[in-house]
Tab-separated table of C-alpha atoms and ligand atoms in Angstrom:
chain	number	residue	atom	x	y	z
E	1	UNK	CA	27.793	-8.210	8.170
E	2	UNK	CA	30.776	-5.927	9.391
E	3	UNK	CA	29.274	-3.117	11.598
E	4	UNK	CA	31.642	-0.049	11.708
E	5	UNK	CA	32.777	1.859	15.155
E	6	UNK	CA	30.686	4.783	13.558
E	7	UNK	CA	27.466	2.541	13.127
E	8	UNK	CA	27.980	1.022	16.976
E	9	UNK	CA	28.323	4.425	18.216
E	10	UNK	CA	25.306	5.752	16.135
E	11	UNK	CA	22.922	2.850	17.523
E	12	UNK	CA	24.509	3.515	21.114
E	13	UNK	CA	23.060	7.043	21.004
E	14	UNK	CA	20.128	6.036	19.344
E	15	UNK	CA	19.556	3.417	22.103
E	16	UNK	CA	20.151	6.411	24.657
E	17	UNK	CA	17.948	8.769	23.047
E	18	UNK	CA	14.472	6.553	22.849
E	19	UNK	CA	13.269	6.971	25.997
E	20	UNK	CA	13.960	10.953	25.634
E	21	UNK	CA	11.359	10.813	22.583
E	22	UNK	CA	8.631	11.640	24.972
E	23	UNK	CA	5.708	11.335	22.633
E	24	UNK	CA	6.383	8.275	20.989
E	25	UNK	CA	5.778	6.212	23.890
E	26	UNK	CA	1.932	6.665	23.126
E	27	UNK	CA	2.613	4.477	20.062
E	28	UNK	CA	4.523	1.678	22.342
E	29	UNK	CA	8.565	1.305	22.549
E	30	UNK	CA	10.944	-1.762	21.911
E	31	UNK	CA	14.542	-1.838	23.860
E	32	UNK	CA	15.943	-3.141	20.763
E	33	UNK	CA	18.627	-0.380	19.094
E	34	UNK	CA	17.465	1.268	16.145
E	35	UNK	CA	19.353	0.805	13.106
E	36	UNK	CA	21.286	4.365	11.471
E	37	UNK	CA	21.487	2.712	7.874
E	38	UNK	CA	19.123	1.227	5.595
E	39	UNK	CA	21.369	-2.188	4.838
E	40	UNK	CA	21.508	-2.868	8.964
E	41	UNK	CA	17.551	-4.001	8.700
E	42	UNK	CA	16.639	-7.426	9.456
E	43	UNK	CA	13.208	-7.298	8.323
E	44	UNK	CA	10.520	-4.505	7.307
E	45	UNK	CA	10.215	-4.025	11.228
E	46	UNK	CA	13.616	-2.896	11.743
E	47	UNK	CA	11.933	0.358	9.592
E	48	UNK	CA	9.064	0.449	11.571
E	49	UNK	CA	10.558	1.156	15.020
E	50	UNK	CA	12.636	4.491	13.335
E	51	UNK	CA	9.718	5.676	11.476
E	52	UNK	CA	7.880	5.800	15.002
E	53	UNK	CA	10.775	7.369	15.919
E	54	UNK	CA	11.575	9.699	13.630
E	55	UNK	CA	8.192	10.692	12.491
E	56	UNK	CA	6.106	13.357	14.420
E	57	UNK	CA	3.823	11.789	16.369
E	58	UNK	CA	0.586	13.189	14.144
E	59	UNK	CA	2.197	11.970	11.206
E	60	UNK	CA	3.397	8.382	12.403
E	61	UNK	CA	-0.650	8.402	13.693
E	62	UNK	CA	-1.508	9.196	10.219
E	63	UNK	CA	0.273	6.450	8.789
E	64	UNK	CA	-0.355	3.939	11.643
E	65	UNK	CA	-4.149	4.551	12.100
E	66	UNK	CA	-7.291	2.134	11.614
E	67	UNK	CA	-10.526	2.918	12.396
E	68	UNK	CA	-12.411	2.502	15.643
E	69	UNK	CA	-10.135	-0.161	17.957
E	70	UNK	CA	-8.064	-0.816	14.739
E	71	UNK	CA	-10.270	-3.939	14.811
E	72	UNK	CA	-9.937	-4.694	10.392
E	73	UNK	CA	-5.955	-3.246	10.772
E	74	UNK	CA	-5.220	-5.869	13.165
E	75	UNK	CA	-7.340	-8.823	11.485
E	76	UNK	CA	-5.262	-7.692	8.364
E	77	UNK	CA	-1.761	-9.108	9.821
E	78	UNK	CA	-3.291	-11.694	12.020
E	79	UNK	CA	-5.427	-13.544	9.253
E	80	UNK	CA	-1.767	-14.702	7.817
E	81	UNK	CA	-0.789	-16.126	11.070
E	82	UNK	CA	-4.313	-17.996	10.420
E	83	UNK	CA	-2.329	-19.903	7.454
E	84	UNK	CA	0.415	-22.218	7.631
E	85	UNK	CA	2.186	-23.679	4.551
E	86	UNK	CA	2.383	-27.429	3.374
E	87	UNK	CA	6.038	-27.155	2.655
E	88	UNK	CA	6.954	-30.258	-0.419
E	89	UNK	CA	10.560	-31.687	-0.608
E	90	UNK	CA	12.961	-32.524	-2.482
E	91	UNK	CA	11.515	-30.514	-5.622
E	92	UNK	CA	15.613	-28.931	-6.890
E	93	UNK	CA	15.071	-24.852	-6.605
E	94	UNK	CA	18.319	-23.491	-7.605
E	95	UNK	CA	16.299	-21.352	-10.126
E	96	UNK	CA	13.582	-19.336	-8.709
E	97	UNK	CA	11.627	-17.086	-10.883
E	98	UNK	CA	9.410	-15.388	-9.280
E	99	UNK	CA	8.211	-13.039	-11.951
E	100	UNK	CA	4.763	-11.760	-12.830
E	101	UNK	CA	2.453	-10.318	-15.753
E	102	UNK	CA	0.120	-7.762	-15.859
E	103	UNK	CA	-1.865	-6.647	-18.589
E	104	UNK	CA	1.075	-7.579	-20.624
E	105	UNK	CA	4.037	-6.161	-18.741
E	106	UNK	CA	6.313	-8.864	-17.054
E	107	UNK	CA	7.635	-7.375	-13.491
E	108	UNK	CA	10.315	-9.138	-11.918
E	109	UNK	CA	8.427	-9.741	-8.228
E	110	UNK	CA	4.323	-9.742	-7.640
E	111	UNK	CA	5.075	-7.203	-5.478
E	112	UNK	CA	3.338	-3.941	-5.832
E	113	UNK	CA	4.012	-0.416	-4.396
E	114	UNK	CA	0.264	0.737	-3.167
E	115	UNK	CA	-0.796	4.312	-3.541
E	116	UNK	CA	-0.279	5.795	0.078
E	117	UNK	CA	-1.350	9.958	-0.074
E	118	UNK	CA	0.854	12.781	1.047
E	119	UNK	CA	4.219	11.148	1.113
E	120	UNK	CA	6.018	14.096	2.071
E	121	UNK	CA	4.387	14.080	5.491
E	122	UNK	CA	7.362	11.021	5.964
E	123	UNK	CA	10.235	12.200	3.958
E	124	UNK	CA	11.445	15.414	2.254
E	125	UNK	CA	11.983	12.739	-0.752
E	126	UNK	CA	8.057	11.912	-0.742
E	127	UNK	CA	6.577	10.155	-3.118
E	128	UNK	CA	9.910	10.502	-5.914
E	129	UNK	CA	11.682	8.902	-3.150
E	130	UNK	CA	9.396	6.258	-3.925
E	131	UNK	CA	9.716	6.321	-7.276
E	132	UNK	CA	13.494	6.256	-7.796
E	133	UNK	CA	12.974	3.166	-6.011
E	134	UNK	CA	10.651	1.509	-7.920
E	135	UNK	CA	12.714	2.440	-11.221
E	136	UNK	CA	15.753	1.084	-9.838
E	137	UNK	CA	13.890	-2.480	-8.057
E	138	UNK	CA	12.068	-2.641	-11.277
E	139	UNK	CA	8.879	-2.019	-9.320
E	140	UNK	CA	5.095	-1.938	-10.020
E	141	UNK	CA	4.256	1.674	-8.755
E	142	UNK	CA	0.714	3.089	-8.104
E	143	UNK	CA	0.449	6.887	-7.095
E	144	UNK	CA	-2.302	8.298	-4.873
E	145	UNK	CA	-4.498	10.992	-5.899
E	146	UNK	CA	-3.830	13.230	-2.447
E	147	UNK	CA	0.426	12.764	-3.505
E	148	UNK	CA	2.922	15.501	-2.475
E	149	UNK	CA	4.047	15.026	-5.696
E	150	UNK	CA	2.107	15.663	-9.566
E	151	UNK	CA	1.723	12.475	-11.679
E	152	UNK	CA	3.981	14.318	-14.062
E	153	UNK	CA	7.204	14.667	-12.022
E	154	UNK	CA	6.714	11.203	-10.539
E	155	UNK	CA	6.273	9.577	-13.726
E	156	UNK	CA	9.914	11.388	-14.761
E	157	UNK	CA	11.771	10.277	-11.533
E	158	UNK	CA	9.482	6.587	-12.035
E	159	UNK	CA	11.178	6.920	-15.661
E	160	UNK	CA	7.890	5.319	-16.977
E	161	UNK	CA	4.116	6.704	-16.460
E	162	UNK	CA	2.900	4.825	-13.063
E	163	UNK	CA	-0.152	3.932	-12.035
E	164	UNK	CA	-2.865	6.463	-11.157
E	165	UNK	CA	-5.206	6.245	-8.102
E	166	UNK	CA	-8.266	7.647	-8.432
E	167	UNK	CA	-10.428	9.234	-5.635
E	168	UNK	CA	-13.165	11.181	-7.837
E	169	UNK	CA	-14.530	13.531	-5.310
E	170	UNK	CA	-18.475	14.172	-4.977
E	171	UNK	CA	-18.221	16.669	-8.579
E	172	UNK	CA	-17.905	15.001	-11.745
E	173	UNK	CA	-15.415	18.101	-13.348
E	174	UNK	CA	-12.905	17.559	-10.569
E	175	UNK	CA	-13.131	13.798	-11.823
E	176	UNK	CA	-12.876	14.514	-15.495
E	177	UNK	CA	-10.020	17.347	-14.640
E	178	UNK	CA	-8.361	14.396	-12.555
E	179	UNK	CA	-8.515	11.510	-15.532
E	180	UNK	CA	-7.267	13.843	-17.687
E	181	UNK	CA	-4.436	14.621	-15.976
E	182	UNK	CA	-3.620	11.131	-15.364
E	183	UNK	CA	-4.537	10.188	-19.089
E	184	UNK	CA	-2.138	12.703	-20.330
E	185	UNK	CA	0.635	11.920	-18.620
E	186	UNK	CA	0.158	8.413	-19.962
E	187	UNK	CA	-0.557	6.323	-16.887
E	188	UNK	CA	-1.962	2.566	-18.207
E	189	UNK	CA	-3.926	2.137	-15.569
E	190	UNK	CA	-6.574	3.896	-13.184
E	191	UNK	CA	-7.656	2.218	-9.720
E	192	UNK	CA	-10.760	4.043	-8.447
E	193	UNK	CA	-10.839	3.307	-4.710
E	194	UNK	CA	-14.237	2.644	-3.301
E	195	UNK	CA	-13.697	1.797	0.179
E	196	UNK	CA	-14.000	5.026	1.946
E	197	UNK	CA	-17.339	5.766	0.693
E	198	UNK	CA	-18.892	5.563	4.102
E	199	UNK	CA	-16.097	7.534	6.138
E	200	UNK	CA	-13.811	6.458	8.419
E	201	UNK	CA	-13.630	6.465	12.189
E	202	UNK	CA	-9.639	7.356	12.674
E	203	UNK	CA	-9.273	6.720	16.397
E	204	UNK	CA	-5.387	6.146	16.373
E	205	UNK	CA	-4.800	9.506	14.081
E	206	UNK	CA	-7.625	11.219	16.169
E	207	UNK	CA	-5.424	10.307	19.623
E	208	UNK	CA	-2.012	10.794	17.650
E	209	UNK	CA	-3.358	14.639	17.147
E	210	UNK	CA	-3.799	15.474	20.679
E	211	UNK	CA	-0.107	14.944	21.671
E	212	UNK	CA	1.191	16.752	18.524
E	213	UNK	CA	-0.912	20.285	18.190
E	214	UNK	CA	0.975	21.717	15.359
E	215	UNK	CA	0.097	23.027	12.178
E	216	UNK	CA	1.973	21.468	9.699
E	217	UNK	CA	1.858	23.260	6.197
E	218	UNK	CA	3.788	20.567	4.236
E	219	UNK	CA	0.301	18.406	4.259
E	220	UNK	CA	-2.246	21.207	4.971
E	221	UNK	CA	-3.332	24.689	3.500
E	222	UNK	CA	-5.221	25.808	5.834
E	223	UNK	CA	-7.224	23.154	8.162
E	224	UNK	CA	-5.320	20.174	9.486
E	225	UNK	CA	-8.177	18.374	9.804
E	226	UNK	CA	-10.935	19.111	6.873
E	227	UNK	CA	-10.771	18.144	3.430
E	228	UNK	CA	-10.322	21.113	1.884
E	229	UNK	CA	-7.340	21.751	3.760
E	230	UNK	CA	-5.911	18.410	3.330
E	231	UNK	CA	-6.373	18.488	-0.668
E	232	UNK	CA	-5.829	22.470	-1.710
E	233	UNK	CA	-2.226	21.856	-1.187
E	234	UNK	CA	-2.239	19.067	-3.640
E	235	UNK	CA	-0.151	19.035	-6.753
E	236	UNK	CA	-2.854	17.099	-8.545
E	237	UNK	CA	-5.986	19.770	-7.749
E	238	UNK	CA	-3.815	22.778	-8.295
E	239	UNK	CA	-5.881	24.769	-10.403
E	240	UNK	CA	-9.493	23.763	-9.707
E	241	UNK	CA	-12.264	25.038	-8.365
E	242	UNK	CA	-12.662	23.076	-4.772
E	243	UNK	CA	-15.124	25.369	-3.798
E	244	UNK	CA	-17.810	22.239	-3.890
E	245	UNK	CA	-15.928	19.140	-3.131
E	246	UNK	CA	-17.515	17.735	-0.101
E	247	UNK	CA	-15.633	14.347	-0.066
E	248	UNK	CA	-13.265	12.377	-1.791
E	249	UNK	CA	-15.670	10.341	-3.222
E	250	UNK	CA	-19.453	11.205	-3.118
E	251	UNK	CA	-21.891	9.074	-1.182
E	252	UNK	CA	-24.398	8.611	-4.326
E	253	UNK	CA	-21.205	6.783	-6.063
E	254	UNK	CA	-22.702	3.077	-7.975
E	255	UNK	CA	-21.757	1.227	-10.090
E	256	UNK	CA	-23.537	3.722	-12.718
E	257	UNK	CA	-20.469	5.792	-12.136
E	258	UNK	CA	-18.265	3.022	-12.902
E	259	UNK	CA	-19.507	3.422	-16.599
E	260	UNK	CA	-19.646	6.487	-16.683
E	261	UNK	CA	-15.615	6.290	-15.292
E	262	UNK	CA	-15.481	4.086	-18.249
E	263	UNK	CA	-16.645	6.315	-21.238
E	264	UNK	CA	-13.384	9.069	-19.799
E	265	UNK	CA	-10.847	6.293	-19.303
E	266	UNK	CA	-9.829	4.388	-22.128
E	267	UNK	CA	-6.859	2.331	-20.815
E	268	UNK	CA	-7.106	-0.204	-17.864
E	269	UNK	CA	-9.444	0.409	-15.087
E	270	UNK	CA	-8.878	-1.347	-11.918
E	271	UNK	CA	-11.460	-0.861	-9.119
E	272	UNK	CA	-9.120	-1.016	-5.516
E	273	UNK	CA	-11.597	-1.889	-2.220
E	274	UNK	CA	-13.545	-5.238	-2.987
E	275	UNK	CA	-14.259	-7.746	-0.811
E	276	UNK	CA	-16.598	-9.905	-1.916
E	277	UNK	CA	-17.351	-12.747	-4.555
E	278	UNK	CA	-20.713	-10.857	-5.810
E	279	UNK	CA	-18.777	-7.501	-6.015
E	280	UNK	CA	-16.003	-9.155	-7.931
E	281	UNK	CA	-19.415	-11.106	-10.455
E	282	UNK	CA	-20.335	-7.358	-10.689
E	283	UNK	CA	-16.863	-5.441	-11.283
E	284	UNK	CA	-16.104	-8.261	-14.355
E	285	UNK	CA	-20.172	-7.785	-15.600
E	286	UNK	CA	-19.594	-3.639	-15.884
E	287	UNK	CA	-15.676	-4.614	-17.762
E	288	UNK	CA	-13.841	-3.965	-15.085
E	289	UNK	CA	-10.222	-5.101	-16.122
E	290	UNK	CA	-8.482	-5.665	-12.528
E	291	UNK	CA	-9.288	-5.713	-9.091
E	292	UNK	CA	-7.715	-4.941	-5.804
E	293	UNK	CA	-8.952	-6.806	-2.789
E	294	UNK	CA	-8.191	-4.214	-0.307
E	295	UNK	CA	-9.925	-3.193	2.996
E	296	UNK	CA	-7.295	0.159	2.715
E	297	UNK	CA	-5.176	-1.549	5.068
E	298	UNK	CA	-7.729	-1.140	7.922
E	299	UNK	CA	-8.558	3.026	7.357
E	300	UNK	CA	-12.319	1.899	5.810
E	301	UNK	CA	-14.479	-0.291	7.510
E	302	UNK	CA	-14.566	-1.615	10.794
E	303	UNK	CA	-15.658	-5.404	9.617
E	304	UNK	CA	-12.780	-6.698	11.395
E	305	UNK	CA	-12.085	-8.923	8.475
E	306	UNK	CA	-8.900	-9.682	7.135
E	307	UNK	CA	-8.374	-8.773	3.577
E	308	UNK	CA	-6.451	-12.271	2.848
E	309	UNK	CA	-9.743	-14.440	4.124
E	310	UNK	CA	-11.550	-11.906	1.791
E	311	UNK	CA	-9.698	-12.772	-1.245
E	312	UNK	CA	-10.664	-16.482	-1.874
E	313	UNK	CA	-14.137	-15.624	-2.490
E	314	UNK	CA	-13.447	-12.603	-4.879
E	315	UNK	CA	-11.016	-15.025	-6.820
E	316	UNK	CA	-13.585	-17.576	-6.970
E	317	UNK	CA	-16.298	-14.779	-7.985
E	318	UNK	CA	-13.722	-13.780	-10.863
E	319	UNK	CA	-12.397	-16.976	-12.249
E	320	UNK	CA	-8.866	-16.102	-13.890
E	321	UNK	CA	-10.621	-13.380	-16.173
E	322	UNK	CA	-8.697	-10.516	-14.586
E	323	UNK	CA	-5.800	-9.790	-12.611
E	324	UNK	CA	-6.510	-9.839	-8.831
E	325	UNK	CA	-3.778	-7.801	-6.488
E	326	UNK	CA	-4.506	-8.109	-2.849
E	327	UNK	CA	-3.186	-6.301	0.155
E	328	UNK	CA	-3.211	-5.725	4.044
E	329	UNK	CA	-1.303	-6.503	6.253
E	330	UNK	CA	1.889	-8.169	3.973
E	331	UNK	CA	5.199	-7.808	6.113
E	332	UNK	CA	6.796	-10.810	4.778
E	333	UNK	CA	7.628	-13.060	2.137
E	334	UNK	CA	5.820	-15.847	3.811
E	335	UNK	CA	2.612	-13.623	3.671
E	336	UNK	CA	3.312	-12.902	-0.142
E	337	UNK	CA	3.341	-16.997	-0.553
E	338	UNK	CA	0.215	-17.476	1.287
E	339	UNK	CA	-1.386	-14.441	-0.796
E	340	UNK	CA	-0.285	-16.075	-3.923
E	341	UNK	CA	-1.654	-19.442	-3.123
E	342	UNK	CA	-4.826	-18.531	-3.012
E	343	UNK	CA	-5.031	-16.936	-5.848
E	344	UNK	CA	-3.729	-13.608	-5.997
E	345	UNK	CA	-1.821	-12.285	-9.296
E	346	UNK	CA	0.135	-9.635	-7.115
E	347	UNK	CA	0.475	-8.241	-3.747
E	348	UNK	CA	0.102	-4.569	-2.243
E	349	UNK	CA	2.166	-3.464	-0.190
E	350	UNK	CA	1.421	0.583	1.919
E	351	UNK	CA	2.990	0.856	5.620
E	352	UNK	CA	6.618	-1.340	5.182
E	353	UNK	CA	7.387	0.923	2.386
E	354	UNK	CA	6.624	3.853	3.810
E	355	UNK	CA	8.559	2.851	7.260
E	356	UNK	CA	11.732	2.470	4.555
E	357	UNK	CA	10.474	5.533	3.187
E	358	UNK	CA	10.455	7.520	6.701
E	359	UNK	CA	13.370	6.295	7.981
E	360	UNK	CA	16.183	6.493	4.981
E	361	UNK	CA	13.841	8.045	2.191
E	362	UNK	CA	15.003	6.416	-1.596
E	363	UNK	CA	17.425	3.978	0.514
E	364	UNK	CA	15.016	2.676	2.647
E	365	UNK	CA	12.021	1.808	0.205
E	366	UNK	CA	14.695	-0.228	-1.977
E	367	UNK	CA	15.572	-2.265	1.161
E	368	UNK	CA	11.966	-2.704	2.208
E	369	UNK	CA	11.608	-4.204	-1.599
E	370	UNK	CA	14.463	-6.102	-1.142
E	371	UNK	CA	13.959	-7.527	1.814
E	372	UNK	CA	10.440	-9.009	0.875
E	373	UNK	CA	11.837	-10.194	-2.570
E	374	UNK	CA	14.478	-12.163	0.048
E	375	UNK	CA	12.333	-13.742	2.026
E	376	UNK	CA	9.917	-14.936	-0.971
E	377	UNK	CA	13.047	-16.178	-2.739
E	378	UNK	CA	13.482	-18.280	0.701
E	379	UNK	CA	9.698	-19.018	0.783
E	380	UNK	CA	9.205	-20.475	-2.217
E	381	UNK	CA	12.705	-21.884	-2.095
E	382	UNK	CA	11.351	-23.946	1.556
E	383	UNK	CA	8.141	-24.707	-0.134
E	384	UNK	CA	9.667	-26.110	-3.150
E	385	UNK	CA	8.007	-23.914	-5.556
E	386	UNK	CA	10.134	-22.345	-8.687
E	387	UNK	CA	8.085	-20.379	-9.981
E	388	UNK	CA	4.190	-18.172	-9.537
E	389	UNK	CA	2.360	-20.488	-11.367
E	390	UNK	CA	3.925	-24.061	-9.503
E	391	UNK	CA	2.450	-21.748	-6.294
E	392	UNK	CA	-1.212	-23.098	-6.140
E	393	UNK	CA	-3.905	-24.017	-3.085
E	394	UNK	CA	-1.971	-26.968	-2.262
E	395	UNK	CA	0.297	-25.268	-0.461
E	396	UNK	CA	-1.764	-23.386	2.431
E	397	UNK	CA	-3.970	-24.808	5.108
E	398	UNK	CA	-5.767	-22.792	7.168
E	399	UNK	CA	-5.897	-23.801	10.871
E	400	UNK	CA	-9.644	-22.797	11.443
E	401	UNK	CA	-10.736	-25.208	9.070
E	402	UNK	CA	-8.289	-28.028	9.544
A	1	FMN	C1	-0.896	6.429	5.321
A	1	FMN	C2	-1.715	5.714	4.289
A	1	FMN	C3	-2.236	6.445	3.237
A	1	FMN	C4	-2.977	5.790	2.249
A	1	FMN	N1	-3.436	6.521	1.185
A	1	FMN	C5	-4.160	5.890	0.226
A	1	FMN	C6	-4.625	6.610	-0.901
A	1	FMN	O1	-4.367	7.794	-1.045
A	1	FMN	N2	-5.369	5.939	-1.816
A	1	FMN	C7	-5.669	4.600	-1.686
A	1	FMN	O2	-6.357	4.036	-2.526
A	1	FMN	N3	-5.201	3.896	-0.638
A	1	FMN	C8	-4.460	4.509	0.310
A	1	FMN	N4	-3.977	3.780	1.355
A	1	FMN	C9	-4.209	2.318	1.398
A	1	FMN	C10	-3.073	1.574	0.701
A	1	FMN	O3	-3.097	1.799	-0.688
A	1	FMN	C11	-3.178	0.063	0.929
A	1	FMN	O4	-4.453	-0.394	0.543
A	1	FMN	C12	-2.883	-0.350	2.371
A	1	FMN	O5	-1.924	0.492	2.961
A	1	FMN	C13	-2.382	-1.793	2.407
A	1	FMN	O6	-2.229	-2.229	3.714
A	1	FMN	P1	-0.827	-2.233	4.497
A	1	FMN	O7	-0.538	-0.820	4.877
A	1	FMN	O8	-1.122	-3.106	5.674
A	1	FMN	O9	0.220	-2.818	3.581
A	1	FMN	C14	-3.222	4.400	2.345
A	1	FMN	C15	-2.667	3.677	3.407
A	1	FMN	C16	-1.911	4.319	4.366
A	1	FMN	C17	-1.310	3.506	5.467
């Protein structure tokens, strides 16, 4: 890689400007130069160190935040390091296909774009940032319910109707107003999230907010930090009566309103937020049709549990019947191996995007994708693996049990 006068100048100053950035320093700094282009990133990390940068410090705690000591958020990454790969020889993988299927549709990677809310908090682009990347990586994309941006207009820069995220609220008309919406602009599939039910204790975000008092109207009508400031800006409630929402889901939700989901929803209806092998029995027993093992990347609980040492039991408590996507915690291709071997269809995939997405909007995202595509190409390459389905068990051992 060539890097131009411009670009060495452009680090130099960014280099000279980081310790000037006063309130980033509550989020840690690294002496390493930034990069000033999307292409000069080494790994998904390179993205991470200019969103902190660039990103007010609220909104950098938004997207940074666990709950409590960040105990699950940090058990996320560190359950991978927990795995090490038994790497075969000799196997000839000049042709790697790495491609997936999901409820029919072949995507070129397993990896998948997760719904992450309010996307304009990180880039003017926002979420159709996002989806011009997708469209042009060929990209799995699933949109949040609390998006800067309708279903409608990401669906046209997507190209093709995405994904839809569901959070119902605690009143069953915002719900049906919400699946409609989503059903009519032809989304496939519906994930209802279920793993904020209980709350969430946002320390980091809660800290973030003291060093960055102001009122930002791009995310917020009128209270920065109540729900019905946080959603009556949002393209997808514009036009409803909020006056009753008390939550994004309702504390009373069971699996009950599962089938009741299921008599509004007629295409593919994911549930995003298990955990567990009997949840997984009881998702497949109500005809659930996917599932995402997902602790919300460390915003729900505060188990402490890793999302990847959840999946083996919800894969074993499903049994090949339905697509399982995991995610938490994936910064690398390596990670996306390990996930696969142990029996995940796909991988999620929130903060690295978002860090593209914050630091070179549209640009950034595609090198994020790119990047992790890279290093599974390398991974499976090392492992001597051509293809998804030669990826299997086999291939992981797990140095707690060995
Ligand atoms: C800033 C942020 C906002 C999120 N918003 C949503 C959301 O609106 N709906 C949802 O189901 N999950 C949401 N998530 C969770 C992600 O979909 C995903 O489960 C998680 O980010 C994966 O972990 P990772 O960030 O370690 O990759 C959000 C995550 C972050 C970081």
């Amino acid at each position: 890689m060539t890097i131009s006068r411009r670009d060495l100048v452009g680090r130099a100053l960014a280099l000279a400007a980081a310790p000037l950035l006063g309130p980033m320093r509550a989020f840690g700094e690294d002496a390493d130069p930034l990069i000033t282009s999307a292409d000069q990133a080494v790994d998904v990390f390179d993205f991470e160190r200019l969103a902190r940068a660039k990103l007010p410090p609220a909104h950098f705690g938004y997207l940074a935040t666990g709950v409590d000591g960040d105990a699950t958020l940090h058990a996320n990454t560190a359950g991978f390091g927990h795995l090490g790969l038994r790497v075969r020889r000799l196997v000839g993988v000049n042709q790697v296909d790495m491609s997936v299927n999901l409820f029919g549709t072949a995507w070129d990677t397993p990896i998948v774009i997760d719904p992450v809310g309010s996307q304009r908090a990180f880039h003017a682009e926002g979420e159709l940032g996002t989806a011009k990347a997708a469209r042009s990586r060929k990209t799995l994309q699933v949109l949040s319910t609390v998006s800067s941006t309708s279903v409608e207009d990401v669906g046209a820069a997507r190209g093709e109707p995405v994904w839809y995220q569901l959070y119902p609220t605690d009143q069953w008309d915002i719900t049906q107003a919400l699946v409609k919406r989503a059903r009519d602009a032809g989304c496939p599939a519906l994930a209802l999230t279920v793993d904020l039910q209980g709350g969430s204790n946002r320390v980091t975000l809660a800290r973030s907010l003291r060093v960055d008092p102001r009122d930002c109207k791009t995310c917020h009508t009128t209270s920065r930090t109540q729900l019905s400031g946080f959603i009556a800006g949002k393209p997808m409630f514009s036009g409803l009566d909020l006056s009753k929402v008390g939550g994004l889901t309702s504390l009373d939700m069971n699996w009950d309103f599962v089938d009741r989901l299921r008599g509004i929803w007629p295409r593919k209806l994911l549930i995003k937020g298990i955990v567990t092998r009997e949840d997984a029995e009881l998702a497949i027993a109500r005809g659930v049709d996917g599932i995402f093992v997902s602790n919300h990347g460390g915003r729900g609980e505060d188990s402490g549990r890793a999302s990847i040492d959840s999946l083996p039991e919800v894969v074993a408590g499903v049994r090949g019947r339905i697509p399982v996507i995991v995610d938490g915690g994936i910064r690398r291709g390596s990670d996306i191996f390990k996930a696969l071997a142990l029996g995940a269809n796909a991988v999620g995939i929130g903060r690295p995007y978002i860090w593209g997405l914050a630091s070179f909007g549209q640009a950034g995202v595609e090198k994020v994708l790119d990047i992790l595509k890279n290093e599974l190409t390398i991974a499976m390459r090392q492992a001597g693996t051509r293809s998804v389905s030669d990826i299997d068990r086999s291939y992981v051992v797990d140095d707690r049990r060995a």
